[in-house]
mmCIF file of C-alpha atoms and ligand atoms in Angstrom:
data_model
loop_
_atom_site.group_PDB
_atom_site.id
_atom_site.type_symbol
_atom_site.label_atom_id
_atom_site.label_comp_id
_atom_site.label_asym_id
_atom_site.label_seq_id
_atom_site.Cartn_x
_atom_site.Cartn_y
_atom_site.Cartn_z
ATOM 1 C CA UNK I 207 47.755 -111.423 70.091
ATOM 2 C CA UNK I 208 50.080 -114.270 69.435
ATOM 3 C CA UNK I 209 48.958 -117.895 69.498
ATOM 4 C CA UNK I 210 50.979 -120.555 69.703
ATOM 5 C CA UNK I 211 49.433 -124.220 69.005
ATOM 6 C CA UNK I 212 51.149 -126.747 71.394
ATOM 7 C CA UNK I 213 50.621 -130.470 69.917
ATOM 8 C CA UNK I 214 49.298 -131.688 73.305
ATOM 9 C CA UNK I 215 49.354 -130.695 77.238
ATOM 10 C CA UNK I 216 52.665 -131.557 78.168
ATOM 11 C CA UNK I 217 53.984 -129.564 74.505
ATOM 12 C CA UNK I 218 51.582 -126.853 76.151
ATOM 13 C CA UNK I 219 52.757 -126.707 79.472
ATOM 14 C CA UNK I 220 56.501 -126.746 78.468
ATOM 15 C CA UNK I 221 55.799 -123.790 75.914
ATOM 16 C CA UNK I 222 54.365 -121.818 78.478
ATOM 17 C CA UNK I 223 57.026 -122.733 81.162
ATOM 18 C CA UNK I 224 59.688 -121.134 78.514
ATOM 19 C CA UNK I 225 57.991 -117.673 78.351
ATOM 20 C CA UNK I 226 57.865 -117.681 82.203
ATOM 21 C CA UNK I 227 61.420 -119.044 82.111
ATOM 22 C CA UNK I 228 62.378 -115.908 79.683
ATOM 23 C CA UNK I 229 60.436 -113.663 82.234
ATOM 24 C CA UNK I 230 62.822 -114.229 85.095
ATOM 25 C CA UNK I 231 66.116 -114.716 83.588
ATOM 26 C CA UNK I 232 65.107 -111.297 81.831
ATOM 27 C CA UNK I 233 63.784 -109.525 84.807
ATOM 28 C CA UNK I 234 64.938 -111.567 88.020
ATOM 29 C CA UNK I 235 62.488 -109.302 90.411
ATOM 30 C CA UNK I 236 59.778 -109.997 87.962
ATOM 31 C CA UNK I 237 56.458 -109.722 89.557
ATOM 32 C CA UNK I 238 54.494 -112.836 88.442
ATOM 33 C CA UNK I 239 50.975 -113.097 87.906
ATOM 34 C CA UNK I 240 49.704 -116.537 88.829
ATOM 35 C CA UNK I 241 47.208 -118.630 88.748
ATOM 36 C CA UNK I 242 45.035 -122.182 90.062
ATOM 37 C CA UNK I 243 43.450 -125.026 87.771
ATOM 38 C CA UNK I 244 44.736 -127.860 86.862
ATOM 39 C CA UNK I 245 45.936 -125.845 83.352
ATOM 40 C CA UNK I 246 49.085 -124.168 84.937
ATOM 41 C CA UNK I 247 49.769 -127.326 86.618
ATOM 42 C CA UNK I 248 52.159 -128.514 84.240
ATOM 43 C CA UNK I 249 53.543 -125.527 83.832
ATOM 44 C CA UNK I 250 54.124 -125.114 87.194
ATOM 45 C CA UNK I 251 55.629 -128.662 87.411
ATOM 46 C CA UNK I 252 58.487 -127.929 84.340
ATOM 47 C CA UNK I 253 59.457 -124.432 86.099
ATOM 48 C CA UNK I 254 60.127 -126.663 88.911
ATOM 49 C CA UNK I 255 62.466 -128.960 87.012
ATOM 50 C CA UNK I 256 64.438 -126.065 85.770
ATOM 51 C CA UNK I 257 64.839 -124.349 89.013
ATOM 52 C CA UNK I 258 66.040 -128.270 90.536
ATOM 53 C CA UNK I 259 68.396 -128.174 87.700
ATOM 54 C CA UNK I 260 70.097 -124.586 88.238
ATOM 55 C CA UNK I 261 68.506 -122.592 85.601
ATOM 56 C CA UNK I 262 66.212 -120.729 87.310
ATOM 57 C CA UNK I 263 66.464 -118.429 90.118
ATOM 58 C CA UNK I 264 63.182 -116.997 91.777
ATOM 59 C CA UNK I 265 64.983 -115.208 94.781
ATOM 60 C CA UNK I 266 64.337 -111.796 93.818
ATOM 61 C CA UNK I 267 60.824 -112.068 92.282
ATOM 62 C CA UNK I 268 57.307 -111.751 93.362
ATOM 63 C CA UNK I 269 53.923 -113.541 92.747
ATOM 64 C CA UNK I 270 50.594 -111.870 92.676
ATOM 65 C CA UNK I 271 47.609 -115.026 92.764
ATOM 66 C CA UNK I 272 44.117 -113.809 90.768
ATOM 67 C CA UNK I 273 41.792 -115.525 93.601
ATOM 68 C CA UNK I 274 40.744 -117.072 96.394
ATOM 69 C CA UNK I 275 37.880 -118.719 97.908
ATOM 70 C CA UNK I 276 36.189 -117.036 100.364
ATOM 71 C CA UNK I 277 36.148 -118.925 103.417
ATOM 72 C CA UNK I 278 38.631 -121.244 103.330
ATOM 73 C CA UNK I 279 41.692 -121.110 105.632
ATOM 74 C CA UNK I 280 45.395 -121.173 104.120
ATOM 75 C CA UNK I 281 46.025 -124.891 105.112
ATOM 76 C CA UNK I 282 42.988 -126.311 103.716
ATOM 77 C CA UNK I 283 43.978 -128.521 100.899
ATOM 78 C CA UNK I 284 41.158 -126.841 98.493
ATOM 79 C CA UNK I 285 42.566 -123.605 99.288
ATOM 80 C CA UNK I 286 44.377 -121.654 96.444
ATOM 81 C CA UNK I 287 47.200 -120.440 98.739
ATOM 82 C CA UNK I 288 47.675 -124.803 99.815
ATOM 83 C CA UNK I 289 48.006 -125.008 96.029
ATOM 84 C CA UNK I 290 50.538 -122.633 95.253
ATOM 85 C CA UNK I 291 52.534 -124.072 98.234
ATOM 86 C CA UNK I 292 52.361 -127.547 97.135
ATOM 87 C CA UNK I 293 52.328 -127.005 93.649
ATOM 88 C CA UNK I 294 54.748 -124.327 93.413
ATOM 89 C CA UNK I 295 56.283 -121.908 96.031
ATOM 90 C CA UNK I 296 57.787 -124.956 98.354
ATOM 91 C CA UNK I 297 59.496 -126.455 95.666
ATOM 92 C CA UNK I 298 61.231 -123.167 94.597
ATOM 93 C CA UNK I 299 63.325 -120.440 96.240
ATOM 94 C CA UNK I 300 60.763 -117.891 95.999
ATOM 95 C CA UNK I 301 60.117 -115.485 99.085
ATOM 96 C CA UNK I 302 57.485 -116.681 100.609
ATOM 97 C CA UNK I 303 56.748 -113.573 102.098
ATOM 98 C CA UNK I 304 56.768 -111.828 99.014
ATOM 99 C CA UNK I 305 53.882 -114.571 97.234
ATOM 100 C CA UNK I 306 50.313 -112.631 97.442
ATOM 101 C CA UNK I 307 47.628 -114.343 97.076
ATOM 102 C CA UNK I 308 43.624 -112.910 99.062
ATOM 103 C CA UNK I 309 42.913 -113.970 102.579
ATOM 104 C CA UNK I 310 39.808 -116.287 102.340
ATOM 105 C CA UNK I 311 39.550 -116.175 105.656
ATOM 106 C CA UNK I 312 38.663 -112.539 106.462
ATOM 107 C CA UNK I 313 35.394 -112.441 106.018
ATOM 108 C CA UNK I 314 35.318 -108.306 105.628
ATOM 109 C CA UNK I 315 35.131 -108.352 101.599
ATOM 110 C CA UNK I 316 35.690 -104.430 101.436
ATOM 111 C CA UNK I 317 38.878 -105.154 104.016
ATOM 112 C CA UNK I 318 40.292 -107.843 101.766
ATOM 113 C CA UNK I 319 39.581 -106.338 98.787
ATOM 114 C CA UNK I 320 40.963 -103.144 99.678
ATOM 115 C CA UNK I 321 44.051 -104.504 101.076
ATOM 116 C CA UNK I 322 45.037 -106.414 97.627
ATOM 117 C CA UNK I 323 44.503 -103.444 95.598
ATOM 118 C CA UNK I 324 47.143 -101.811 97.786
ATOM 119 C CA UNK I 325 49.128 -104.816 97.353
ATOM 120 C CA UNK I 326 49.020 -105.119 93.662
ATOM 121 C CA UNK I 327 49.691 -100.748 93.431
ATOM 122 C CA UNK I 328 53.039 -101.052 95.895
ATOM 123 C CA UNK I 329 54.370 -104.153 93.637
ATOM 124 C CA UNK I 330 54.342 -102.043 90.830
ATOM 125 C CA UNK I 331 51.872 -103.806 88.898
ATOM 126 C CA UNK I 332 52.420 -107.394 87.395
ATOM 127 C CA UNK I 333 54.818 -108.295 84.443
ATOM 128 C CA UNK I 334 53.659 -111.158 83.631
ATOM 129 C CA UNK I 335 50.659 -112.241 84.189
ATOM 130 C CA UNK I 336 49.683 -116.146 83.691
ATOM 131 C CA UNK I 337 45.519 -117.197 82.662
ATOM 132 C CA UNK I 338 43.328 -120.518 82.728
ATOM 133 C CA UNK I 339 40.333 -119.864 81.034
ATOM 134 C CA UNK I 340 37.047 -120.822 82.507
ATOM 135 C CA UNK I 341 34.162 -123.136 80.696
ATOM 136 C CA UNK I 342 32.244 -119.860 80.726
ATOM 137 C CA UNK I 343 35.243 -117.564 79.727
ATOM 138 C CA UNK I 344 36.008 -116.390 82.927
ATOM 139 C CA UNK I 345 39.775 -115.328 83.850
ATOM 140 C CA UNK I 346 40.498 -115.441 87.590
ATOM 141 C CA UNK I 347 36.679 -115.735 88.983
ATOM 142 C CA UNK I 348 35.410 -113.009 86.835
ATOM 143 C CA UNK I 349 32.162 -114.552 86.127
ATOM 144 C CA UNK I 350 30.535 -113.144 83.400
ATOM 145 C CA UNK I 351 28.070 -110.407 84.589
ATOM 146 C CA UNK I 352 26.565 -107.080 82.864
ATOM 147 C CA UNK I 353 29.882 -105.039 83.174
ATOM 148 C CA UNK I 354 33.946 -105.457 83.590
ATOM 149 C CA UNK I 355 35.175 -105.520 87.304
ATOM 150 C CA UNK I 356 37.144 -103.076 88.329
ATOM 151 C CA UNK I 357 39.524 -103.905 91.358
ATOM 152 C CA UNK I 358 39.862 -106.627 93.811
ATOM 153 C CA UNK I 359 36.089 -108.003 94.165
ATOM 154 C CA UNK I 360 34.125 -110.723 95.818
ATOM 155 C CA UNK I 361 31.771 -112.712 93.760
ATOM 156 C CA UNK I 362 29.105 -115.263 93.880
ATOM 157 C CA UNK I 363 30.364 -118.295 91.967
ATOM 158 C CA UNK I 364 28.401 -119.178 88.838
ATOM 159 C CA UNK I 365 26.416 -123.099 88.854
ATOM 160 C CA UNK I 366 28.644 -123.742 85.627
ATOM 161 C CA UNK I 367 32.288 -122.757 88.361
ATOM 162 C CA UNK I 368 30.730 -124.329 91.072
ATOM 163 C CA UNK I 369 30.140 -127.521 88.960
ATOM 164 C CA UNK I 370 33.327 -127.375 86.964
ATOM 165 C CA UNK I 371 35.214 -127.096 90.239
ATOM 166 C CA UNK I 372 33.681 -129.642 92.308
ATOM 167 C CA UNK I 373 36.314 -132.619 91.126
ATOM 168 C CA UNK I 374 38.656 -131.471 93.508
ATOM 169 C CA UNK I 375 36.148 -131.477 96.423
ATOM 170 C CA UNK I 376 34.419 -134.212 98.231
ATOM 171 C CA UNK I 377 30.947 -132.942 96.880
ATOM 172 C CA UNK I 378 29.227 -130.251 95.481
ATOM 173 C CA UNK I 379 28.457 -128.751 98.391
ATOM 174 C CA UNK I 380 31.492 -128.727 100.038
ATOM 175 C CA UNK I 381 32.290 -125.727 97.128
ATOM 176 C CA UNK I 382 33.112 -122.406 98.575
ATOM 177 C CA UNK I 383 29.919 -120.257 96.785
ATOM 178 C CA UNK I 384 31.979 -117.279 96.746
ATOM 179 C CA UNK I 385 35.560 -116.255 96.087
ATOM 180 C CA UNK I 386 37.612 -113.152 96.203
ATOM 181 C CA UNK I 387 39.272 -112.129 92.790
ATOM 182 C CA UNK I 388 41.526 -109.945 90.927
ATOM 183 C CA UNK I 389 39.445 -107.485 88.545
ATOM 184 C CA UNK I 390 39.303 -107.674 85.110
ATOM 185 C CA UNK I 391 40.980 -103.803 84.862
ATOM 186 C CA UNK I 392 43.749 -105.083 87.274
ATOM 187 C CA UNK I 393 44.075 -108.333 85.215
ATOM 188 C CA UNK I 394 44.486 -105.752 81.785
ATOM 189 C CA UNK I 395 46.847 -103.780 83.470
ATOM 190 C CA UNK I 396 49.573 -106.722 83.431
ATOM 191 C CA UNK I 397 52.603 -105.577 81.067
ATOM 192 C CA UNK I 398 52.318 -109.290 79.121
ATOM 193 C CA UNK I 399 49.418 -111.603 79.403
ATOM 194 C CA UNK I 400 50.057 -115.416 79.136
ATOM 195 C CA UNK I 401 46.926 -117.693 78.370
ATOM 196 C CA UNK I 402 47.142 -121.547 78.644
ATOM 197 C CA UNK I 403 44.149 -123.503 77.143
ATOM 198 C CA UNK I 404 43.710 -127.437 77.144
ATOM 199 C CA UNK I 405 41.295 -129.929 76.181
ATOM 200 C CA UNK I 406 38.321 -130.264 73.910
ATOM 201 C CA UNK I 407 36.120 -129.329 76.182
ATOM 202 C CA UNK I 408 37.773 -125.131 75.631
ATOM 203 C CA UNK I 409 37.808 -124.999 72.235
ATOM 204 C CA UNK I 410 34.220 -123.478 71.592
ATOM 205 C CA UNK I 411 35.103 -120.640 74.599
ATOM 206 C CA UNK I 412 38.301 -120.449 73.306
ATOM 207 C CA UNK I 413 37.097 -119.463 69.630
ATOM 208 C CA UNK I 414 34.358 -116.991 71.287
ATOM 209 C CA UNK I 415 37.118 -115.244 73.195
ATOM 210 C CA UNK I 416 39.446 -115.058 70.561
ATOM 211 C CA UNK I 417 37.000 -114.091 67.520
ATOM 212 C CA UNK I 418 33.566 -113.006 68.778
ATOM 213 C CA UNK I 419 32.161 -110.016 70.639
ATOM 214 C CA UNK I 420 34.036 -108.242 73.304
ATOM 215 C CA UNK I 421 31.371 -108.699 76.627
ATOM 216 C CA UNK I 422 31.534 -108.794 79.996
ATOM 217 C CA UNK I 423 29.415 -111.888 79.379
ATOM 218 C CA UNK I 424 32.688 -113.468 78.080
ATOM 219 C CA UNK I 425 35.206 -111.663 80.675
ATOM 220 C CA UNK I 426 38.186 -113.632 78.678
ATOM 221 C CA UNK I 427 37.025 -111.684 75.268
ATOM 222 C CA UNK I 428 38.117 -108.334 76.690
ATOM 223 C CA UNK I 429 41.880 -109.977 76.294
ATOM 224 C CA UNK I 430 41.565 -109.157 72.583
ATOM 225 C CA UNK I 431 41.756 -105.305 73.187
ATOM 226 C CA UNK I 432 45.142 -106.325 75.359
ATOM 227 C CA UNK I 433 48.266 -105.199 73.601
ATOM 228 C CA UNK I 434 50.939 -108.053 74.815
ATOM 229 C CA UNK I 435 48.929 -110.967 75.002
ATOM 230 C CA UNK I 436 50.411 -114.960 74.109
ATOM 231 C CA UNK I 437 47.962 -117.950 73.795
ATOM 232 C CA UNK I 438 49.337 -120.941 74.179
ATOM 233 C CA UNK I 439 46.717 -123.708 73.339
ATOM 234 C CA UNK I 440 47.083 -127.703 72.546
ATOM 235 C CA UNK I 441 45.192 -128.848 69.435
ATOM 236 C CA UNK I 442 42.347 -130.185 70.633
ATOM 237 C CA UNK I 443 41.858 -126.130 72.454
ATOM 238 C CA UNK I 444 42.188 -125.462 68.640
ATOM 239 C CA UNK I 445 39.780 -127.228 66.846
ATOM 240 C CA UNK I 446 37.339 -124.881 66.525
ATOM 241 C CA UNK I 447 39.929 -122.467 64.632
HETATM 242 C C1 GLP Q 636 39.030 -121.998 88.369
HETATM 243 C C2 GLP Q 636 40.022 -120.852 88.408
HETATM 244 C C3 GLP Q 636 40.747 -119.552 87.414
HETATM 245 C C4 GLP Q 636 41.233 -121.267 86.380
HETATM 246 C C5 GLP Q 636 39.817 -121.984 85.860
HETATM 247 C C6 GLP Q 636 39.941 -122.915 85.111
HETATM 248 O O1 GLP Q 636 38.091 -121.577 88.161
HETATM 249 N N1 GLP Q 636 39.629 -119.383 89.025
HETATM 250 O O2 GLP Q 636 41.471 -119.018 87.569
HETATM 251 O O3 GLP Q 636 41.326 -120.448 85.484
HETATM 252 O O4 GLP Q 636 39.248 -122.994 87.160
HETATM 253 O O5 GLP Q 636 40.654 -124.006 85.475
HETATM 254 P P1 GLP Q 636 41.072 -125.235 84.803
HETATM 255 O O6 GLP Q 636 42.442 -124.384 84.034
HETATM 256 O O7 GLP Q 636 40.963 -126.059 85.699
HETATM 257 O O8 GLP Q 636 40.401 -125.643 83.946
#
């Protein structure tokens, strides 16, 4: 596991974007595993900037996102499809028909999850998976549990996650209680994993993830077992190391 120390969020975003840029240059038809949340916003801004300068070409790339709120249509400004379109896809030359996100509107959870696992499989797996880190150690929407999850599944969000994500909604009551997420096993099958962690409020969970016991109660702790993980964290997130 490589840990890169960034000065601040801006530096973190540039370092992480550089790793994604290298991936796309070396393998133009990369399958990128992408994430939402506030952590990757700066990374997407950098990638857009380099695309606009002509340094990056996404025309052959595909993307598979980690998760989506259950019940939100793509045009809802809090849906992860809306997030990805407005913060990234609308500004680069990726073929939108090859950008995959679970279908939040499908009420049949089994169907959605099966279909999403088929998509992941038919893409041949993720080359580089970008991850943020939840305050309780969640990755995607894989919340603390008694066992590590395998494929895509529907989760009940914990109160910690609802509380953390309510800042994007007009009230806590508006935060969906369920979401579809790629499973831990699928995440672990990515060839490379890039985790970005910013802010003092993530320092204690980051320490547990990297050096604590591997337990499904801290889902990201399983990353200790992955052969190719890069962490890019800012100084604030590394204060407990
Ligand atoms: C959400 C997302 C995760 C994300 C996490 C952290 O719950 N489902 O994929 O990593 O929040 O978000 P942030 O980067 O805003 O702290």
